[in-house]
PDB file of C-alpha atoms and ligand atoms in Angstrom:
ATOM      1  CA  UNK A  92      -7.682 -23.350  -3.066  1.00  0.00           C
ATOM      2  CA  UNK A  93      -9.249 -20.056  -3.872  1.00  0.00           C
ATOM      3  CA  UNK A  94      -7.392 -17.272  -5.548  1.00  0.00           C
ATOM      4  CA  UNK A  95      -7.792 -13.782  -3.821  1.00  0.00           C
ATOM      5  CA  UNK A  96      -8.454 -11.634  -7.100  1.00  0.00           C
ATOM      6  CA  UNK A  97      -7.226  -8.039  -6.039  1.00  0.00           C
ATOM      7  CA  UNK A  98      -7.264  -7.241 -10.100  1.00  0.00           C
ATOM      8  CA  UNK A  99     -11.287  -8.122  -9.765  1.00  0.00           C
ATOM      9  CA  UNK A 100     -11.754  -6.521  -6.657  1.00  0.00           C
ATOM     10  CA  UNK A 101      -9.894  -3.154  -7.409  1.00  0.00           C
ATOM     11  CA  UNK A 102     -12.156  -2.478 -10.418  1.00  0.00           C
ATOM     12  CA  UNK A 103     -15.267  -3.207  -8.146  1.00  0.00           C
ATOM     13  CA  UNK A 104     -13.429  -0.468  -5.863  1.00  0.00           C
ATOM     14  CA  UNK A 105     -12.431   1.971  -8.629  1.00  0.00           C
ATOM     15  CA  UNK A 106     -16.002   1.440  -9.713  1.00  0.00           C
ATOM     16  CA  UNK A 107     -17.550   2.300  -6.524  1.00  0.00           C
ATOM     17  CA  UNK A 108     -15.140   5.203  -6.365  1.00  0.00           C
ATOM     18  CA  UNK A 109     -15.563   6.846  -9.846  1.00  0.00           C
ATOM     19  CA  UNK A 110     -19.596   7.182  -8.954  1.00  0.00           C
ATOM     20  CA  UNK A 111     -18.494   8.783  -5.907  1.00  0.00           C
ATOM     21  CA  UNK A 112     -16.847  10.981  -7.811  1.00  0.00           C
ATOM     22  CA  UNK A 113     -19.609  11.671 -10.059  1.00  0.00           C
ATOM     23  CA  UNK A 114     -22.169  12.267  -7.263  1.00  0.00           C
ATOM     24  CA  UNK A 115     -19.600  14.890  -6.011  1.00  0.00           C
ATOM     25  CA  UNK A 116     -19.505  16.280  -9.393  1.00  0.00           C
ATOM     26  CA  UNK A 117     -23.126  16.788 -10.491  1.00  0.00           C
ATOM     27  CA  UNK A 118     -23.652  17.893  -6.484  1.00  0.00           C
ATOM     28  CA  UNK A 119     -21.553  20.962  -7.790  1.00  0.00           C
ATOM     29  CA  UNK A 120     -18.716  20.515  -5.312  1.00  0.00           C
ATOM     30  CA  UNK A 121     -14.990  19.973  -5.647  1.00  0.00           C
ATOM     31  CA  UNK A 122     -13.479  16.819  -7.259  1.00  0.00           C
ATOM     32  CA  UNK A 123     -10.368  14.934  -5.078  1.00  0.00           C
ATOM     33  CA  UNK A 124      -7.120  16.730  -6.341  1.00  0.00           C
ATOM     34  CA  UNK A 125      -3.913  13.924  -5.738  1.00  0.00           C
ATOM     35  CA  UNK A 126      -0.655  15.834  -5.827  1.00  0.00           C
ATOM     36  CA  UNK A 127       2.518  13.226  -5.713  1.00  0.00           C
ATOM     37  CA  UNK A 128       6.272  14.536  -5.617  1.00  0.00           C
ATOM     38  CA  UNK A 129       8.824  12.454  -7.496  1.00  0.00           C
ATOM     39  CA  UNK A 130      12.259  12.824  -6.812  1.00  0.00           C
ATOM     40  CA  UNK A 131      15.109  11.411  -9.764  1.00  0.00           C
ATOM     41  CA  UNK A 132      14.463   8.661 -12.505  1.00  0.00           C
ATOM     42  CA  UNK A 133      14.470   5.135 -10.516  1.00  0.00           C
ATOM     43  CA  UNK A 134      12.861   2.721 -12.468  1.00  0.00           C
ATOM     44  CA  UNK A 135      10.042   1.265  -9.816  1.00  0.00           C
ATOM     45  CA  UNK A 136       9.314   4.957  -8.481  1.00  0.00           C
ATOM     46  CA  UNK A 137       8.390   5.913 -12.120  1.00  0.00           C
ATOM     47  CA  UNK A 138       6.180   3.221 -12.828  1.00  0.00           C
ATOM     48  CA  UNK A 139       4.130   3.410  -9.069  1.00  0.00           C
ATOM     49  CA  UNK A 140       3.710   7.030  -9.640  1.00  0.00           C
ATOM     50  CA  UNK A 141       2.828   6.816 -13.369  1.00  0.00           C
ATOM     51  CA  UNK A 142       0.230   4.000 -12.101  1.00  0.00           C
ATOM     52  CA  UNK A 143      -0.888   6.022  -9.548  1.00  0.00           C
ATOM     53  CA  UNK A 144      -1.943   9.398 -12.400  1.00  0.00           C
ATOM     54  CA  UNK A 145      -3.459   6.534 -14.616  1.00  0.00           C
ATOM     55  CA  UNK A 146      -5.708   5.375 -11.447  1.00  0.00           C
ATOM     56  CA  UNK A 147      -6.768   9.278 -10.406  1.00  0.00           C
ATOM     57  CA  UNK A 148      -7.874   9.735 -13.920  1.00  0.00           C
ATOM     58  CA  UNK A 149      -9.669   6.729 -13.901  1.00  0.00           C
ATOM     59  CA  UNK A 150     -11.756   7.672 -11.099  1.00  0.00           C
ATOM     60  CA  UNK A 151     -12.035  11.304 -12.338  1.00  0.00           C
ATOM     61  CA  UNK A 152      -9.770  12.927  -9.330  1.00  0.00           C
ATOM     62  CA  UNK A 153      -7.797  15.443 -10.806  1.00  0.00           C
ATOM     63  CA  UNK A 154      -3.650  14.823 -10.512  1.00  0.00           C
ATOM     64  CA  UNK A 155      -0.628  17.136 -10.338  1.00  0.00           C
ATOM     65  CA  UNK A 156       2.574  15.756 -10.651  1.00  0.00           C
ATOM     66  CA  UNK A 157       5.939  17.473  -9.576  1.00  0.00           C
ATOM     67  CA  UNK A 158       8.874  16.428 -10.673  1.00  0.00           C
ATOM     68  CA  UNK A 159      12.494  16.986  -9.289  1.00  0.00           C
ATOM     69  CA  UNK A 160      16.191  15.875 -10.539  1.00  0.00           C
ATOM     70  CA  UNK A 161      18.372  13.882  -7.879  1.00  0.00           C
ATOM     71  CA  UNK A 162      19.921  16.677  -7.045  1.00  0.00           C
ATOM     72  CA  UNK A 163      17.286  18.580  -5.401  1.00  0.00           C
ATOM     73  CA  UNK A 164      17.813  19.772  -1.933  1.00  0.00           C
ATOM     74  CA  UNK A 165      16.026  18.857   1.006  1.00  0.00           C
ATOM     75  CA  UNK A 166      15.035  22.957   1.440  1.00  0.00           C
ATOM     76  CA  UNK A 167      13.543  22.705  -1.804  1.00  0.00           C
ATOM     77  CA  UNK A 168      11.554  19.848  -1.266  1.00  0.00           C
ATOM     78  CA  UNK A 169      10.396  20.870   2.323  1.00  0.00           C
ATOM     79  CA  UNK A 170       9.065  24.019   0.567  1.00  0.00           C
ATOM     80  CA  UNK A 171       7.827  22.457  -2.012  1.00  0.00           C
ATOM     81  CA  UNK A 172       5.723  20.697   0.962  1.00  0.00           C
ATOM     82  CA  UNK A 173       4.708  23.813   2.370  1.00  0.00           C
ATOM     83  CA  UNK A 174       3.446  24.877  -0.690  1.00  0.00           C
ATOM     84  CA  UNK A 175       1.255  21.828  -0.893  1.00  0.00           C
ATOM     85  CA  UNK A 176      -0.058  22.052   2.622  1.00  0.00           C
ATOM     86  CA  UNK A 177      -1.284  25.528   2.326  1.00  0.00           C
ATOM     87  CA  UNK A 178      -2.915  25.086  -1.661  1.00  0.00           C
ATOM     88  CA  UNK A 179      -6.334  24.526  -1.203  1.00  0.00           C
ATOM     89  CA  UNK A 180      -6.959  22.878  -4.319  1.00  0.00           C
ATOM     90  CA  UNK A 181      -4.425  20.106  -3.268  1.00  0.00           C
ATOM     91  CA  UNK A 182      -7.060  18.082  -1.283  1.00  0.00           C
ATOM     92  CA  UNK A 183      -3.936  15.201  -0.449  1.00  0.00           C
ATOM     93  CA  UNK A 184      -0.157  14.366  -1.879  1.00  0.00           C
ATOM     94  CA  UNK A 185       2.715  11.507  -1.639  1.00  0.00           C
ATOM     95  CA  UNK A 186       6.118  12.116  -1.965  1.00  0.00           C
ATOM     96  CA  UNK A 187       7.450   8.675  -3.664  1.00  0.00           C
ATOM     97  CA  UNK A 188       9.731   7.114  -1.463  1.00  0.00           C
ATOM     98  CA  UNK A 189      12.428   6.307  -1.034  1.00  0.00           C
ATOM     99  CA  UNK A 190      14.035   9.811  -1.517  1.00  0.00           C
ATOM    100  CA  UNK A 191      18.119  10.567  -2.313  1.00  0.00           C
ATOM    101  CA  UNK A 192      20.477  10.007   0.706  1.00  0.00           C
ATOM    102  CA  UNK A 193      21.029  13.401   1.167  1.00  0.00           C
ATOM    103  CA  UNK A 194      17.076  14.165   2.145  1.00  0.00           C
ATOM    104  CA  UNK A 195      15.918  12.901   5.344  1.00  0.00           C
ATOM    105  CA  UNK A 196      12.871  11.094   4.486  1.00  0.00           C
ATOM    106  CA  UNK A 197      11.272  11.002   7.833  1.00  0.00           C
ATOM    107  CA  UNK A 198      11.879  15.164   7.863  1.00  0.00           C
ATOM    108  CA  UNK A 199       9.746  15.226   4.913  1.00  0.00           C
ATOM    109  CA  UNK A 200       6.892  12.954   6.209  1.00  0.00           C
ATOM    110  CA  UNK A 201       6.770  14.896   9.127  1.00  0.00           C
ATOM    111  CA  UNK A 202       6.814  18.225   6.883  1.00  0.00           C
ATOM    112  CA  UNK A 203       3.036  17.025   5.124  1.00  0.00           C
ATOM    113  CA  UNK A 204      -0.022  18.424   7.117  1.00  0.00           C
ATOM    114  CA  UNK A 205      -1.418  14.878   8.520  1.00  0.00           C
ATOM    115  CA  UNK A 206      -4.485  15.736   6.718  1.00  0.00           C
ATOM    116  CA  UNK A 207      -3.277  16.131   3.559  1.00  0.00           C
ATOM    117  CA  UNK A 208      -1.156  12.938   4.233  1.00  0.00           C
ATOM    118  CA  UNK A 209      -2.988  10.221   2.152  1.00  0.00           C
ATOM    119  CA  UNK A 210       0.474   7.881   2.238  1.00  0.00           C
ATOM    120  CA  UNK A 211      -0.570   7.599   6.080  1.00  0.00           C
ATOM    121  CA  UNK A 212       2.940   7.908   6.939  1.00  0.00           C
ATOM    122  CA  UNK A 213       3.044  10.692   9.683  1.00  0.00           C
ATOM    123  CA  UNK A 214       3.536   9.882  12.863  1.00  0.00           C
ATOM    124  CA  UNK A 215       0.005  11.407  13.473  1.00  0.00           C
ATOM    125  CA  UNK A 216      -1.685   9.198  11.507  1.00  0.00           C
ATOM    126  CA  UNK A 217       0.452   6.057  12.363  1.00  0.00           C
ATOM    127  CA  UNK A 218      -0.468   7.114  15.729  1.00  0.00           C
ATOM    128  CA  UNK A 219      -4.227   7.657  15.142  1.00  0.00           C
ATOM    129  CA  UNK A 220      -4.126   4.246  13.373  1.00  0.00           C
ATOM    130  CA  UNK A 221      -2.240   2.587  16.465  1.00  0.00           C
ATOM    131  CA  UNK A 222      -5.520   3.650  18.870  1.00  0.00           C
ATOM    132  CA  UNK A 223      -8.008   2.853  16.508  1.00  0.00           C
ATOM    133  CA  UNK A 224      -8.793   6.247  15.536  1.00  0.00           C
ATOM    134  CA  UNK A 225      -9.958   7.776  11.747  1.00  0.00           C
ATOM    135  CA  UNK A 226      -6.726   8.426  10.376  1.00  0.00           C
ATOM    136  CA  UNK A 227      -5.312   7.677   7.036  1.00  0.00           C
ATOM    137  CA  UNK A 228      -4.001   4.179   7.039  1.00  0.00           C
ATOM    138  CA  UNK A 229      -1.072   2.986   4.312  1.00  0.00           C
ATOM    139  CA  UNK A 230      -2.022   1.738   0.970  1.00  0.00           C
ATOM    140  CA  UNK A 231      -1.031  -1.711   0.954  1.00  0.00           C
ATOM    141  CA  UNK A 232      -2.353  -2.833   4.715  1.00  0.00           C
ATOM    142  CA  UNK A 233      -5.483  -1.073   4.037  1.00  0.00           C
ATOM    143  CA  UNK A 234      -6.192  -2.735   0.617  1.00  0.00           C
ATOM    144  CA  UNK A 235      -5.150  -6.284   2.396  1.00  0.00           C
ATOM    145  CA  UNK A 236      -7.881  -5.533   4.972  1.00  0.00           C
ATOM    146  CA  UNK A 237     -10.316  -4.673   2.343  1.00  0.00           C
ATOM    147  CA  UNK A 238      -9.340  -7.812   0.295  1.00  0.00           C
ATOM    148  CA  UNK A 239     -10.426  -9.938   3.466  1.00  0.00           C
ATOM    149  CA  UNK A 240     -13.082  -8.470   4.001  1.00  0.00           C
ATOM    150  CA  UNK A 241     -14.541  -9.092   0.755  1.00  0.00           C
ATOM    151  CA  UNK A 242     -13.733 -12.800   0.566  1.00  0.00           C
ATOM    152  CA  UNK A 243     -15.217 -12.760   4.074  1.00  0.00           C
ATOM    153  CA  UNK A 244     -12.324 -14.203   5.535  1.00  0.00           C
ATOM    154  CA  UNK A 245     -12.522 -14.907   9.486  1.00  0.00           C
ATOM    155  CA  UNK A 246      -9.984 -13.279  11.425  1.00  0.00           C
ATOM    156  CA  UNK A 247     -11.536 -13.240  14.399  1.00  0.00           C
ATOM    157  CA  UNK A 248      -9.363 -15.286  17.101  1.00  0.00           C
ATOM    158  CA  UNK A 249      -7.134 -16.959  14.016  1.00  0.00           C
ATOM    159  CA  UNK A 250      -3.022 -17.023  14.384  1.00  0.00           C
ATOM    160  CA  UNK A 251      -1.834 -14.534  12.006  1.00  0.00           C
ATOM    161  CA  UNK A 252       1.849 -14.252  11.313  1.00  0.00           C
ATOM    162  CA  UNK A 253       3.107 -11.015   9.631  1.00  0.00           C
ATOM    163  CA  UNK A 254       6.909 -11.255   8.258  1.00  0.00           C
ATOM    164  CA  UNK A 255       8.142  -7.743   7.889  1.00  0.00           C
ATOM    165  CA  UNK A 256       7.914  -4.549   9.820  1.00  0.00           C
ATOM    166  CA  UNK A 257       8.577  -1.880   7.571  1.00  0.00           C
ATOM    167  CA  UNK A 258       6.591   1.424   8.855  1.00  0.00           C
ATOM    168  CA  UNK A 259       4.810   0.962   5.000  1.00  0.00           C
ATOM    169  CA  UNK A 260       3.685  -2.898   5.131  1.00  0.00           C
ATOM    170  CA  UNK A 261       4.464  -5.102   8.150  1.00  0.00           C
ATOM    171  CA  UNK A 262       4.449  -2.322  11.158  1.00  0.00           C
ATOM    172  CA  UNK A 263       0.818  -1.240  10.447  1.00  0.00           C
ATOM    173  CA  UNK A 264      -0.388  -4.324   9.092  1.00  0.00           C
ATOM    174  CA  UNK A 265       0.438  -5.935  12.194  1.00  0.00           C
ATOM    175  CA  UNK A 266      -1.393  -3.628  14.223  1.00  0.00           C
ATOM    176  CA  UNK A 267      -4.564  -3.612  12.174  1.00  0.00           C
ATOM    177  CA  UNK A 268      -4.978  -7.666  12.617  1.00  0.00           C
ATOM    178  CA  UNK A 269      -4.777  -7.207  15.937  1.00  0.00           C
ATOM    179  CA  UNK A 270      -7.239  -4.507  16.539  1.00  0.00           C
ATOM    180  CA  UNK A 271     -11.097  -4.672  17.506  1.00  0.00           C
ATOM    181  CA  UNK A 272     -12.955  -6.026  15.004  1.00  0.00           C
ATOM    182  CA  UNK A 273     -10.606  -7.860  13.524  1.00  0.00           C
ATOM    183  CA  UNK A 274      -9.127  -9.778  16.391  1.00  0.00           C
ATOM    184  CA  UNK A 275      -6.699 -11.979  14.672  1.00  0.00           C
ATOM    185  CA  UNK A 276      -3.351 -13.016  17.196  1.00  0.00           C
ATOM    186  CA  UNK A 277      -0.324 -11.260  15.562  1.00  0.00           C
ATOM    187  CA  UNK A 278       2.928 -12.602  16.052  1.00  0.00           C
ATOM    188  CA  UNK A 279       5.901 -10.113  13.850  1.00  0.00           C
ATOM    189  CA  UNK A 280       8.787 -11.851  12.240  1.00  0.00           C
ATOM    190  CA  UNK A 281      11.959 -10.255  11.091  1.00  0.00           C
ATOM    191  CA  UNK A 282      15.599 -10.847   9.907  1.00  0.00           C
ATOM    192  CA  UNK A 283      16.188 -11.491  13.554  1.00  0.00           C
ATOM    193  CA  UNK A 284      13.823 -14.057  14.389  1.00  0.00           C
ATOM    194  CA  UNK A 285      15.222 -17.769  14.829  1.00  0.00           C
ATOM    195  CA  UNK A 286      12.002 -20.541  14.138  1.00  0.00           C
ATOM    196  CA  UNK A 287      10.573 -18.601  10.911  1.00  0.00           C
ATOM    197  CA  UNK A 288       9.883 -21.992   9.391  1.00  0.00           C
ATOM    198  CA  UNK A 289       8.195 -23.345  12.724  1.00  0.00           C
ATOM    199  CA  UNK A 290       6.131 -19.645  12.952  1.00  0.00           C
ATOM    200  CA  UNK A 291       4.551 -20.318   9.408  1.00  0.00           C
ATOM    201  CA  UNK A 292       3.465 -23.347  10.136  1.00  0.00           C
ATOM    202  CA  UNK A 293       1.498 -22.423  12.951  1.00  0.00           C
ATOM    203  CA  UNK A 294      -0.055 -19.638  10.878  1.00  0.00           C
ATOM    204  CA  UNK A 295      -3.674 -19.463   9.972  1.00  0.00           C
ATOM    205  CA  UNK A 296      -3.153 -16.013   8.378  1.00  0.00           C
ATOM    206  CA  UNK A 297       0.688 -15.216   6.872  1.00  0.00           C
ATOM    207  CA  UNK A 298       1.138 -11.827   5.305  1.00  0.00           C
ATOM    208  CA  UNK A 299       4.983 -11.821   3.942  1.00  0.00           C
ATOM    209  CA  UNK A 300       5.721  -8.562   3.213  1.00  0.00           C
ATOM    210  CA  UNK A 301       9.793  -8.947   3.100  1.00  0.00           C
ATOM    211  CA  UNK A 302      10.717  -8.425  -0.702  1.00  0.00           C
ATOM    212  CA  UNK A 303      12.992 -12.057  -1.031  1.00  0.00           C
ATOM    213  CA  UNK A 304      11.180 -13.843  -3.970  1.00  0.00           C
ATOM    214  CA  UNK A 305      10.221 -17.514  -3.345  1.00  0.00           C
ATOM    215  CA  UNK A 306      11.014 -16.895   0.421  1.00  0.00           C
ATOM    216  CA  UNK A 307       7.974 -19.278   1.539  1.00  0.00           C
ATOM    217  CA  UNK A 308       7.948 -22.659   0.361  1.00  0.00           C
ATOM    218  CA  UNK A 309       5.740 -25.107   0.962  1.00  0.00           C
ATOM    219  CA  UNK A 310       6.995 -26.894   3.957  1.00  0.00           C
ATOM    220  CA  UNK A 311       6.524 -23.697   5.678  1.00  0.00           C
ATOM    221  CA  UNK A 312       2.512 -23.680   5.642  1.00  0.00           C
ATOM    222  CA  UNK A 313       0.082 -24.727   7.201  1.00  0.00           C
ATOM    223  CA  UNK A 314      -2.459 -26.946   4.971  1.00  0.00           C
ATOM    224  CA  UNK A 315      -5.843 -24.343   4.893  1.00  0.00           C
ATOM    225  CA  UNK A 316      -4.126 -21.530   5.453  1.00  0.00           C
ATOM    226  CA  UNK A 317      -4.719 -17.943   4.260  1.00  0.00           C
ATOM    227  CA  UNK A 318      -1.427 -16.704   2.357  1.00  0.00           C
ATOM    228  CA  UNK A 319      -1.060 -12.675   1.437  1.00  0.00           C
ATOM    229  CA  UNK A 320       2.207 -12.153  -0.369  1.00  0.00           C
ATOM    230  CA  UNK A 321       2.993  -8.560  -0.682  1.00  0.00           C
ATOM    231  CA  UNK A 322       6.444  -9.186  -2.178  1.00  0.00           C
ATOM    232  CA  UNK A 323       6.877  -7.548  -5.710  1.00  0.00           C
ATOM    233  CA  UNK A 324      10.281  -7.622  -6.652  1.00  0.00           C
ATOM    234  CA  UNK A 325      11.449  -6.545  -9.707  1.00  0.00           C
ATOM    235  CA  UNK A 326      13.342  -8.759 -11.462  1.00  0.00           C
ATOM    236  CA  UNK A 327      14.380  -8.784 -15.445  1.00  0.00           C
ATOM    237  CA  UNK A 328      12.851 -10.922 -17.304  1.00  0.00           C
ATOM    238  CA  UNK A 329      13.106 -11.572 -21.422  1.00  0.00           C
ATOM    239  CA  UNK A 330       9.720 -12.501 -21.687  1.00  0.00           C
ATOM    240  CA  UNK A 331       7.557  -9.179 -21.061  1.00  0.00           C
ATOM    241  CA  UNK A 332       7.859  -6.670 -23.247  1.00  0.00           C
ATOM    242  CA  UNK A 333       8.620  -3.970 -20.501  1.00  0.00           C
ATOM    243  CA  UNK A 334      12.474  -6.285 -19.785  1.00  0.00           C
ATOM    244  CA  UNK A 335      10.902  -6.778 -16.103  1.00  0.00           C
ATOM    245  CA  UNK A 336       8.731  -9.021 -13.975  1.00  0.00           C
ATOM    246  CA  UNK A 337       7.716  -8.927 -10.692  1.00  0.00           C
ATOM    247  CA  UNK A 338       8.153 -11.788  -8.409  1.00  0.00           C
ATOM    248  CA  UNK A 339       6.003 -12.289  -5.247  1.00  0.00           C
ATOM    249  CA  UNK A 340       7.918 -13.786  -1.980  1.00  0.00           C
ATOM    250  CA  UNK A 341       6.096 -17.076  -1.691  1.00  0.00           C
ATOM    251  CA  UNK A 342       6.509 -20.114  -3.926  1.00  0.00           C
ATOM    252  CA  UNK A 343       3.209 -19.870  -5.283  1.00  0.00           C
ATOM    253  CA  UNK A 344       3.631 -23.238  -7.039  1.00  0.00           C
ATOM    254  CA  UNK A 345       4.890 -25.118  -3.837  1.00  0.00           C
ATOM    255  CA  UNK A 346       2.467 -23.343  -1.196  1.00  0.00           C
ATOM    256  CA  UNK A 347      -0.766 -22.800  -3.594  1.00  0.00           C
ATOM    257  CA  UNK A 348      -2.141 -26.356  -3.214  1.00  0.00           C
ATOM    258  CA  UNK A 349      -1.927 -25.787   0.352  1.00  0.00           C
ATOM    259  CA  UNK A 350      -3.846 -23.133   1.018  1.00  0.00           C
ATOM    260  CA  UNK A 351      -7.405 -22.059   1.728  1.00  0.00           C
ATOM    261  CA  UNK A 352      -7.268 -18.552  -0.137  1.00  0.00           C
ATOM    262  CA  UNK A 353      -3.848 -17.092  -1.645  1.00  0.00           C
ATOM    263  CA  UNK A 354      -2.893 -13.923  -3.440  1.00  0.00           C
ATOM    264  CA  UNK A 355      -1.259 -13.925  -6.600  1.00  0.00           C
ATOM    265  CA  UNK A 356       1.872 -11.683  -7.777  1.00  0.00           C
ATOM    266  CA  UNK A 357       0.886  -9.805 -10.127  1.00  0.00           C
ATOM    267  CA  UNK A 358      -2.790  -9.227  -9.299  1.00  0.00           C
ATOM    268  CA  UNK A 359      -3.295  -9.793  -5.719  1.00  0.00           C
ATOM    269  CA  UNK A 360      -2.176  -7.206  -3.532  1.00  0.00           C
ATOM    270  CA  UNK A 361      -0.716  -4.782  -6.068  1.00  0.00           C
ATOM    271  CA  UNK A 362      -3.676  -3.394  -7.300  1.00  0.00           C
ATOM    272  CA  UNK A 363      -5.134  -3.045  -4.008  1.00  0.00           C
ATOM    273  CA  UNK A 364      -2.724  -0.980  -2.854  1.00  0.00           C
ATOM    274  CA  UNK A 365      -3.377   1.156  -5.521  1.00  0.00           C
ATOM    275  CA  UNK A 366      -6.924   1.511  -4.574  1.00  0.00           C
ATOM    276  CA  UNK A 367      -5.873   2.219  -1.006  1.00  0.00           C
ATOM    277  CA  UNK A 368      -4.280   5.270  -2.494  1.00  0.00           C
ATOM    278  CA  UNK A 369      -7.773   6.533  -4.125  1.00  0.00           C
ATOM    279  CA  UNK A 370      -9.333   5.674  -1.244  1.00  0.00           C
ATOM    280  CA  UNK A 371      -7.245   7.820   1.633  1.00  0.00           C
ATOM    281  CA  UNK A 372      -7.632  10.792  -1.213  1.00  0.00           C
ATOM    282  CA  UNK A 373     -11.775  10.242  -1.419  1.00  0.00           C
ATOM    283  CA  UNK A 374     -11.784  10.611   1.812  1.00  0.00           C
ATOM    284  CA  UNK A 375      -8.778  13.543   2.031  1.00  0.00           C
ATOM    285  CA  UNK A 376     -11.403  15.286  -0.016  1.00  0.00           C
ATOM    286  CA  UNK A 377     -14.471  14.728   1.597  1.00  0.00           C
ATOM    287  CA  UNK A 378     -13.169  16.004   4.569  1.00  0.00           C
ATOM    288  CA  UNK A 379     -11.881  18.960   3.612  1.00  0.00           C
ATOM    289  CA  UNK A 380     -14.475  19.771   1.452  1.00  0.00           C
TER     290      UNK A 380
HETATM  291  N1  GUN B 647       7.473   3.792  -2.145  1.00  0.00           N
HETATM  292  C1  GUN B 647       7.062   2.504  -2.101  1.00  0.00           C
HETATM  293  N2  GUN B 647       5.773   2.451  -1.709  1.00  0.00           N
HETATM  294  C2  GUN B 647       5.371   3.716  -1.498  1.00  0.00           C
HETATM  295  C3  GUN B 647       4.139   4.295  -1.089  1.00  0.00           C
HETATM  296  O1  GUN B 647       3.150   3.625  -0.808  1.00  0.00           O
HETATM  297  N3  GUN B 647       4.131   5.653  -1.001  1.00  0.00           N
HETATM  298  C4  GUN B 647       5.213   6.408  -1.274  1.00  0.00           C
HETATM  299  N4  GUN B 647       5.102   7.730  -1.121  1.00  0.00           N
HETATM  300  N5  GUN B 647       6.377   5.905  -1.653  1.00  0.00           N
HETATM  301  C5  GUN B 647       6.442   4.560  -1.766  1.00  0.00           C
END
C-alpha cells in the first residue's frame, strides 16, 4: 500500500506556483488578486476561507476578503457581485458556500462573470468542463486529477466508481474520469442506488465523496484498488487543540491494507483542493492579464 501524500504534493504545487508568481512579478506585470465573499460565522466556512488567505499569501497573490452578517440580503450580495465582476484588479472570487436560506445560491453563481469564476461553479464553466473545453474546473476534482497524475496512476480503461454527485465533488469528478485522456469507466452512486457494497468491489478506482465517516469498510474493496476519500467531516474531538477533527468516509484502518494507493484524511485530498483554488486563480490571472 502506498499513501497518496496530497500534503507533499501541494507544497511541490504551491512551490511551482509561488515562482510563477515571481516571474510575473519581476516581468513587471500584475500579481493574481483572489477576492472570496463570506457570508455569517459557520465554523467550517471560516476555517476554508481563512485557509484559503493563508494559501494566496503563500504564493504571493494578493487577497481581499468581504465579509457579511447572516442577515445580508440577496440584493446586497448580487451587487456586491457586480462590483467584483466589473473591478479590474479582482482577477477571480468565491463566494463560500453554502449561503443563508434566504439567498438563492445558484442566483449568485450565475451572478459571477464565468471568467472571474475560479470556484468553477457556473453553468458556463460546468458546461465548458462537460465538452472538454478550457474552463475552470472545481477545486477538489481538479486537485484529485492532479494527485493521479503525479503518482502516475493508470486510468486508462480501469472501473472507476464515484459515490456522490454533488455539482462541487462527485458531478464533475465523474465526468473528468470519463473524458479523453483519462478514459477510466465511471459508474455514479448515490443515496438511491441498491448494490453499493457489490459496486465497490468491482472498483479499480473509488472516489467517495459523500461526507458519512467510516462509510467504506473493508469488505467493500477490491484488493489493489485505488481509494480517494474526499470525506472531511467535522467532528469534535478532545484531543486537538482546535475541539475538532476531521474524519474521512472510508475506514482507513479496515480498507488501507487493501489497497494499491489510498488518500489519507487529513492530508490527502484536502490540501489539494486548496491548490486547485490557486491554480483556477493563476490561470484567472494570466488570462486576463
Ligand atoms: N463550500 C464548500 N466547498 C466550497 C468551495 O469549494 N467553494 C465555495 N465557494 N464554497 C464551498
Amino acid at each position: 500500500m502506498r499513501l497518496i501524500d496530497g500534503k507533499k504534493i501541494s507544497a511541490e504545487i504551491k512551490s511551482e506556483i509561488a515562482e510563477e508568481v515571481k516571474k510575473i512579478k519581476d516581468a513587471g506585470k500584475k500579481i493574481p488578486h483572489l477576492a472570496a465573499i463570506l457570508v455569517g460565522h459557520d465554523g467550517g466556512s471560516e476555517t476554508y476561507v481563512a485557509f484559503k488567505i493563508k494559501d494566496c499569501a503563500e504564493v504571493g497573490f494578493k487577497s481581499s476578503m468581504i465579509r457579511y452578517e447572516n442577515d445580508v440580503t440577496e440584493e446586497e450580495l448580487l451587487n456586491k457581485v457586480a462590483e467584483l465582476n466589473s473591478d479590474d484588479d479582482v482577477d477571480g472570487f468565491i463566494v463560500q458556500l453554502p449561503l443563508p436560506k434566504h439567498i438563492s445560491e445558484q442566483k449568485i453563481i450565475e451572478a459571477i462573470d464565468p471568467s472571474k469564476d475560479v470556484d468553477g461553479f457556473h453553468p458556463a464553466n460546468v458546461g465548458r468542463m462537460v465538452i472538454g473545453l478550457p474552463s475552470f474546473v472545481s477545486a477538489t476534482p481538479l486537485g484529485i486529477i492532479e494527485l493521479l497524475k503525479r503518482y502516475k496512476i493508470e486510468t486508462s480503461g480501469k472501473n472507476c466508481v464515484v459515490i456522490g454527485r454533488s455539482n462541487i465533488v462527485g458531478r464533475p469528478m465523474s465526468i473528468l474520469m470519463s473524458q479523453r485522456g483519462i478514459d477510466a469507466t465511471v459508474t455514479v452512486a448515490h443515496s438511491h442506488t441498491k448494490n453499493i457494497k457489490e459496486l465497490c468491489s468491482n472498483a479499480d478506482i473509488l472516489i467517495s465523496a459523500i461526507g458519512s465517516p467510516g462509510f467504506i469498510k473493508g469488505d467493500m474493496v477490491k484488493e489493489g484498488a485505488v481509494v480517494i476519500d474526499v470525506g472531511t467531516t467535522r467532528v469534535k474531538s478532545n484531543k486537538t487543540k482546535s475541539g475538532w477533527k476531521l474524519k474521512g468516509d472510508v475506514d482507513f484502518d479496515q480498507v488501507s491494507p487493501k489497497c494499491s494507493y489510498i488518500t489519507p484524511v487529513p492530508g490527502g485530498v484536502g490540501p489539494m483542493t486548496r491548490v486547485g483554488l490557486l491554480k483556477n486563480t493563476l490561470l484567472a490571472g494570466k488570462l486576463k492579464n
